[in-house]
Coordinates of C-alpha atoms in Angstrom, one line a residue:
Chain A
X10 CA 0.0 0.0 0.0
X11 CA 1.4 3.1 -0.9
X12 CA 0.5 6.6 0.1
X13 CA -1.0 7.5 -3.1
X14 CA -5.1 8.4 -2.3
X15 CA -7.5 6.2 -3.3
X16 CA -10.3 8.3 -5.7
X17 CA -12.6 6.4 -3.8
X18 CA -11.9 7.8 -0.6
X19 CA -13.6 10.8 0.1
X20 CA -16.7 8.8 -0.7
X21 CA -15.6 5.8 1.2
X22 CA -15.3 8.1 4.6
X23 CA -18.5 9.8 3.9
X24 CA -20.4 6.4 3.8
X25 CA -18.5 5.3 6.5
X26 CA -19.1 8.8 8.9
X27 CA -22.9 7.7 7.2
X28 CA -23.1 4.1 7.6
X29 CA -24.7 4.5 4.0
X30 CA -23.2 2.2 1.2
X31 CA -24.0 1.7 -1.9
X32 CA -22.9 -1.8 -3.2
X33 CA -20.7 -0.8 -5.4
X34 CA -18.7 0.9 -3.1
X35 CA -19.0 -1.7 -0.2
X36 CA -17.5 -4.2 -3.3
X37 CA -14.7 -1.8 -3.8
X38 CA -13.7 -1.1 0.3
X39 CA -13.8 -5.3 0.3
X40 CA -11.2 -5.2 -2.6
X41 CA -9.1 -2.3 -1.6
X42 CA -6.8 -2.4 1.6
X43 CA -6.9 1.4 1.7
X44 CA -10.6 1.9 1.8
X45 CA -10.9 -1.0 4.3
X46 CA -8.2 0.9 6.7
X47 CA -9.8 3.7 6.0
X48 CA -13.2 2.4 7.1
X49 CA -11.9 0.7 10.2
X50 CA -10.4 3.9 11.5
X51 CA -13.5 6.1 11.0
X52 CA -15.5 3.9 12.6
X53 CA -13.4 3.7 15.5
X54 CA -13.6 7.7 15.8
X55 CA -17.1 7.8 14.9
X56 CA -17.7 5.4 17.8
X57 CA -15.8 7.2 20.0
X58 CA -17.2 10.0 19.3
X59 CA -21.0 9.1 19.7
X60 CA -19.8 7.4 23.1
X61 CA -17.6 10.7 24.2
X62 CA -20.8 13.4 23.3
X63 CA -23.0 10.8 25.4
X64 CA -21.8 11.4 28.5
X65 CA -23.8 12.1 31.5
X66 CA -21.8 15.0 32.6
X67 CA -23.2 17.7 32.8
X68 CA -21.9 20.5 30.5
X69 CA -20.7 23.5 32.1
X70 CA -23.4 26.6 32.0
X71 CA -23.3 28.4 29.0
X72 CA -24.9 31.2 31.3
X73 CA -21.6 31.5 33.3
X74 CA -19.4 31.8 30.0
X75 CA -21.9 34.4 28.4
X76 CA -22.1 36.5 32.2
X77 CA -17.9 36.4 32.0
X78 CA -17.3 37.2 28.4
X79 CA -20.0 40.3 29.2
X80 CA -17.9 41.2 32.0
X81 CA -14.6 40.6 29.8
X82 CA -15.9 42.9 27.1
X83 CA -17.2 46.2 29.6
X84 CA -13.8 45.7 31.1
X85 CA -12.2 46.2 27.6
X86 CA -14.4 49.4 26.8
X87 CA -13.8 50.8 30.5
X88 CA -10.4 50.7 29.2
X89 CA -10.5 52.0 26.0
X90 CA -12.9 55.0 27.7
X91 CA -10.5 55.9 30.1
X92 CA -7.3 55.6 28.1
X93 CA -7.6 58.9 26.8
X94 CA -8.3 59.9 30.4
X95 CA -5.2 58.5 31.1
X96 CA -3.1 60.5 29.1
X97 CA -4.3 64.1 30.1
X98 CA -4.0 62.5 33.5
X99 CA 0.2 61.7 32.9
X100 CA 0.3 64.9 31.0
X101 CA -0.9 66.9 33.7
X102 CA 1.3 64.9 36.2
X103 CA 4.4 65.6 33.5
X104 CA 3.8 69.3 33.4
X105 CA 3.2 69.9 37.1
X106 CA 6.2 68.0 37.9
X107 CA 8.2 70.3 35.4
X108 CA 6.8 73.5 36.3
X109 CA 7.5 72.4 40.1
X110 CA 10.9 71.7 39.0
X111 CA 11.5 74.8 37.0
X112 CA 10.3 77.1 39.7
X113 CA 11.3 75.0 42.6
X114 CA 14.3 77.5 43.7
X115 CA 12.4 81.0 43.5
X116 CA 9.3 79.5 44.7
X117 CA 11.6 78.4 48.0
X118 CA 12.8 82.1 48.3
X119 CA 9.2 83.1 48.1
X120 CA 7.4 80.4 50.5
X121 CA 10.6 81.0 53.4
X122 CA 10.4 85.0 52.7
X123 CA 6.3 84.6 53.2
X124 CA 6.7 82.5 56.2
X125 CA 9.2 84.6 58.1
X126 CA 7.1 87.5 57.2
X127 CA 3.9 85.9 58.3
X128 CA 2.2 87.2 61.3
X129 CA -0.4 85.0 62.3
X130 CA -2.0 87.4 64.5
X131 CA -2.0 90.5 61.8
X132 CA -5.5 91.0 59.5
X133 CA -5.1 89.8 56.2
X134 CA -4.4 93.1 55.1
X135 CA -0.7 92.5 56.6
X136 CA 0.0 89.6 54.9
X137 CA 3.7 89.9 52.8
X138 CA 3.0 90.7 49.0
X139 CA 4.2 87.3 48.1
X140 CA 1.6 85.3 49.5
X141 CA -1.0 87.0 47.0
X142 CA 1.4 86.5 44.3
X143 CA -0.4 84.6 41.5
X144 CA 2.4 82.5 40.3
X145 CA 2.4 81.1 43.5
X146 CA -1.2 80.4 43.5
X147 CA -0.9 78.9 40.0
X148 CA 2.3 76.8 41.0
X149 CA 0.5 75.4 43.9
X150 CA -2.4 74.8 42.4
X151 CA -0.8 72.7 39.5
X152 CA 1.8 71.0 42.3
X153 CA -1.5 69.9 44.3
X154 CA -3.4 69.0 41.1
X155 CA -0.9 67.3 40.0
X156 CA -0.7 65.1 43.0
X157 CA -4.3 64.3 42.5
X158 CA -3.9 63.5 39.4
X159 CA -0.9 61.2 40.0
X160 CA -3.0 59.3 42.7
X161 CA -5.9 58.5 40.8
X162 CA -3.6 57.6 37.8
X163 CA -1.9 55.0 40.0
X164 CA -5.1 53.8 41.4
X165 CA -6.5 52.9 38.0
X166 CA -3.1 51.6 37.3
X167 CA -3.3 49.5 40.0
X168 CA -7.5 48.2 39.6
Chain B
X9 CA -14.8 -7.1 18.8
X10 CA -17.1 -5.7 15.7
X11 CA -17.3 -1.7 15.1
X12 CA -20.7 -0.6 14.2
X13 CA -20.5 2.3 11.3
X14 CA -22.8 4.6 13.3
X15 CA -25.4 7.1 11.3
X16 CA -24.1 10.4 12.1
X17 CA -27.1 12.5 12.4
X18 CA -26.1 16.6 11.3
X19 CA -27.8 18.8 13.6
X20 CA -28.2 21.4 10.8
X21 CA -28.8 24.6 12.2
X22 CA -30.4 28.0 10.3
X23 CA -27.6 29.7 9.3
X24 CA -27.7 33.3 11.0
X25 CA -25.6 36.4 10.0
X26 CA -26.5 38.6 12.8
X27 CA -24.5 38.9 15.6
X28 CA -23.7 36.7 18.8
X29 CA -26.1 37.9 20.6
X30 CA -27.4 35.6 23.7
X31 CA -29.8 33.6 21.8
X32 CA -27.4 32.9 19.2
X33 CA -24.6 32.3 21.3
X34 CA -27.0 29.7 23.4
X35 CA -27.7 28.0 20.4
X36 CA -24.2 27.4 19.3
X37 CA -23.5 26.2 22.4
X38 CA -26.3 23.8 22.1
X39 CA -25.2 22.5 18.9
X40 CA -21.2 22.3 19.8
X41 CA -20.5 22.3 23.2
X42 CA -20.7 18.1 23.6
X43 CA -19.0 17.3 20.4
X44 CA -16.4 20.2 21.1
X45 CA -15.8 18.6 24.8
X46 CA -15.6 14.7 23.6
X47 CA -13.0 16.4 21.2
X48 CA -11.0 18.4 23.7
X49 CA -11.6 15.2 26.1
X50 CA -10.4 12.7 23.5
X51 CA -7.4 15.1 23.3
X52 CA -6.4 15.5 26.8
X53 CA -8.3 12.5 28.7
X54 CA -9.0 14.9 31.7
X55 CA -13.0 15.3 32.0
X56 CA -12.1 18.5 34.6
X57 CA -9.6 20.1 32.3
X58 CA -12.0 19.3 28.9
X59 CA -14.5 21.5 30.4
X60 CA -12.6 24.1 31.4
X61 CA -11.1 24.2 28.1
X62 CA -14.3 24.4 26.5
X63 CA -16.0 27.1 28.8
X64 CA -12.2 29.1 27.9
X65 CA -12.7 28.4 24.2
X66 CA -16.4 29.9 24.7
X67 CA -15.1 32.7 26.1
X68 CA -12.5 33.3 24.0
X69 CA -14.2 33.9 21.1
X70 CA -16.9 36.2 22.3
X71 CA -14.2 38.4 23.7
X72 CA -12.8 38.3 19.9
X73 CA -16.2 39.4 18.7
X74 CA -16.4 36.7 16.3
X75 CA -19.3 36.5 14.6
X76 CA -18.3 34.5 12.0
X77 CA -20.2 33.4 8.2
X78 CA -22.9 30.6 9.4
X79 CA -23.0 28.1 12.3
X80 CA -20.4 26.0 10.5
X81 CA -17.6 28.9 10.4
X82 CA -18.4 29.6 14.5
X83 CA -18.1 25.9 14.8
X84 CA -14.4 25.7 13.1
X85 CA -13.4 28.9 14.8
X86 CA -14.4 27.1 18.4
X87 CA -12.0 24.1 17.2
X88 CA -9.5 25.8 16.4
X89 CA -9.1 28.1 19.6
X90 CA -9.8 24.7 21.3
X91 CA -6.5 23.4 19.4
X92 CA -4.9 25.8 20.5
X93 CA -5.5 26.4 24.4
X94 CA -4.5 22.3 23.9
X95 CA -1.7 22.9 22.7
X96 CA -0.8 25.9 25.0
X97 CA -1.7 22.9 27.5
X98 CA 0.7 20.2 26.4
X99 CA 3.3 22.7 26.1
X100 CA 2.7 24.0 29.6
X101 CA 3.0 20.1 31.0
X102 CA 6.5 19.8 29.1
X103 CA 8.2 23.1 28.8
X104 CA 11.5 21.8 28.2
X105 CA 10.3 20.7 24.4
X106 CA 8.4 22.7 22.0
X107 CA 7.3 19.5 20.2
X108 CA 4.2 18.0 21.0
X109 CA 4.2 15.3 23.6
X110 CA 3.2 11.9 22.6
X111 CA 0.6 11.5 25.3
X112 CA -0.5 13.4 28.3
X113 CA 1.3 11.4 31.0
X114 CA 0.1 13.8 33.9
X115 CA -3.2 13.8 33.3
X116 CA -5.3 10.5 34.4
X117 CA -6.4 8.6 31.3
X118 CA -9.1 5.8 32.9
X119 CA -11.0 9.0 34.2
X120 CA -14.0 8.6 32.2
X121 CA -15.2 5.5 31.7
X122 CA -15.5 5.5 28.2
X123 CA -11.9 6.1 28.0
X124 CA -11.1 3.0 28.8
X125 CA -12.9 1.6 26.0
X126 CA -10.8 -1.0 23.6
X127 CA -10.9 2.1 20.7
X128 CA -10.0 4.3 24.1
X129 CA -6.9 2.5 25.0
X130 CA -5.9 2.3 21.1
X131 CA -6.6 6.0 21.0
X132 CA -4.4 6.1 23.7
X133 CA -1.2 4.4 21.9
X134 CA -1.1 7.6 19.2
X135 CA 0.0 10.9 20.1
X136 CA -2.5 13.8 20.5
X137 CA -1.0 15.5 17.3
X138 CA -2.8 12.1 15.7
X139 CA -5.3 11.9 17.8
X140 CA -6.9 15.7 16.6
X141 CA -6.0 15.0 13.0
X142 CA -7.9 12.1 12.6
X143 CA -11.1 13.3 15.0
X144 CA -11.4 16.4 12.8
X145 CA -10.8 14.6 9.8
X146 CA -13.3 11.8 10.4
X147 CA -15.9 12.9 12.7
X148 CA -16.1 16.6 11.9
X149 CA -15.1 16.0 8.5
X150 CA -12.6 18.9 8.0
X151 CA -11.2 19.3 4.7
X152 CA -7.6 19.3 4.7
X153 CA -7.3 23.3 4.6
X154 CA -9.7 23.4 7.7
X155 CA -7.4 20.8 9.6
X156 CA -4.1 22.7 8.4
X157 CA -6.1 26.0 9.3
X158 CA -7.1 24.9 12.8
X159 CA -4.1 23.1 13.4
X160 CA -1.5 25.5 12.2
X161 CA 0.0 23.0 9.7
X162 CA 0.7 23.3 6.4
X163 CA -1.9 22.8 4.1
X164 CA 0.3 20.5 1.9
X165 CA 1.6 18.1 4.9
X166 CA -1.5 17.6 6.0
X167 CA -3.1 15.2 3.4
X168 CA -0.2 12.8 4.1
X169 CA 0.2 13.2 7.9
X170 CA -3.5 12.2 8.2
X171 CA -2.3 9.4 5.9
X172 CA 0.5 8.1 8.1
X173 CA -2.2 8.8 11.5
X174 CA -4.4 6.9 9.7
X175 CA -2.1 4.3 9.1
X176 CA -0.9 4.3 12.5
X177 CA -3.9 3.9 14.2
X178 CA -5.6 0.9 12.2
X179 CA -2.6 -0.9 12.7
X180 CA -3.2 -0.2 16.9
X181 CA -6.8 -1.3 16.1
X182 CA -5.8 -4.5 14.1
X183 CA -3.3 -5.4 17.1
X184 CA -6.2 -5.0 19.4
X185 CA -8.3 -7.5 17.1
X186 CA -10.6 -4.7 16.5
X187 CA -12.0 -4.9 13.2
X188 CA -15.4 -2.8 11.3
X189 CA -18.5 -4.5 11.5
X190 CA -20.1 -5.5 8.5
X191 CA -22.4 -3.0 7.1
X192 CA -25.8 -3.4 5.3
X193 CA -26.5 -1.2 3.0

């Protein structure tokens, strides 16, 4: 027997998946080695097969696959919704942490000069000039938004 | 010990081209879930780990989104992911080789009753590689592009690797005095 396909194959392992013969083929799988091989292995599977799908175990529930893949898929678009979220969210971290950095040593001679020069027990109206400066609020500001910013990107990062 | 040729009866379902919505996916499941598990379970001889293969394979392709051409194209699609988490599987059990073990030693064999069926234990004496090629081959009834698809073979080896399974395997079957029934037609 070589390896060289039999023409009569195909129809030989349909009848056989079938169980329907015509005689004519049933005459050539008694006369052909390749077709009887053939025959005897599909049947085998076939059996197998029938006896394997019959089992009495229970399958497991489709409704727990469909309830996880729901899940899977509104995790995937929570994702995809907050990923540009994300970004501004490192952005804003990036530029606060470079504006802090850039103004770091003037902002130190501002805050020590506002807090030797702070009374706590003068009127508002006595406060040094620095205090009200506006670069100071802005720098602050963006420092403590920053931070916020930083710790809910971490916390995502981290659910 | 005489094989019956067993009538394979074709659950022919509507073909649908909508998408997998609950309904649809229910009714897939219906139609492949046992034949996918005896596959996955012929494969690995582990009820536990053929069901939660198949559940995975499930999964896996509605996170893909898959919606695929007709029942028949889902139905492929579902082998072929389940092909693959097997062979993920095997590889896991024997990471020092990237070929594909001959059997799954770790995994208990007489399990399942039905495993330990005369065609069981002659399914047992050929590898797994053989074992899928001849399954989707003979009782899904793969063309040889499906099998090299879902299989990652090429298309070109496959026709005579089924040949040399086949060959294989009947001569198991004839050592084991199993021979086909004869048919009436």
């Amino acid at each position: 027997m070589t390896d060289k396909a039999c023409p009569y194959e195909e129809s030989v392992t349909k009848a056989a998946r079938s169980g329907k013969w015509s005689s004519e083929l049933e005459e050539h799988r008694n006369g052909c080695l390749g077709c009887a091989e053939l025959t005897l292995v599909v049947a085998a599977f076939t059996t197998d097969a029938e006896m394997l799908e019959a089992l009495d175990a229970p399958l497991p529930d489709p409704s727990a696959i469909w309830l996880r893949a729901r899940l899977a898929t509104r995790e995937r678009d929570f994702q995809r919704a907050t990923r540009a979220i994300v970004w501004v969210q490192r952005a804003a971290v990036a530029v606060a942490l470079a504006v802090g950095m850039a103004f770091t040593p003037g902002l130190w001679k501002v805050a020590k000069s506002a807090m030797t020069g702070l009374n706590l027990a003068s009127p508002l109206a006595d406060l040094p000039r620095a205090a009200g400066s506006p670069l100071l609020v802005v720098v602050i500001s963006m420092i403590v938004l920053g931070g916020l910013a930083f710790l809910e990107f971490t916390s995502l990062s981290e659910g | 010990m005489a094989l019956s040729l067993p009538r394979v009866a074709a659950s022919e379902v509507a073909d649908r081209n909508t998408g997998m919505d609950e309904a649809a996916f229910r009714q897939l499941y219906q139609c492949t879930a046992r034949p996918l598990r005896a596959y996955l379970l012929r494969s690995c001889g582990n009820l536990a780990l053929a069901d939660d293969l198949l559940q995975e394979s499930f999964l896996r392709m509605l996170r893909s989104g898959f919606e695929g051409e007709d029942e028949e194209h889902r139905r492929r699609y579902l082998y072929r992911i389940g092909t693959n988490l097997l062979r993920d599987h095997f590889r896991r059990a024997k990471p020092e080789t990237d070929r594909l073990p001959e059997r799954d030693e770790g995994r208990a064999h007489d399990e399942v009753m039905h495993l330990r069926s005369d065609v069981g234990k002659a399914m047992d004496e050929i590898g797994p590689r053989d074992r899928q090629m001849l399954w989707l081959a003979y009782v899904e009834g793969a063309s040889h592009d499906e099998i090299a698809r879902i299989m990652k073979l090429r298309s070109a080896s496959v026709r005579s690797m089924l040949f040399r399974a086949r060959r294989r395997f009947a001569e198991v079957l004839r050592s084991r005095g199993l021979r086909p029934g004869v048919e009436e037609s």
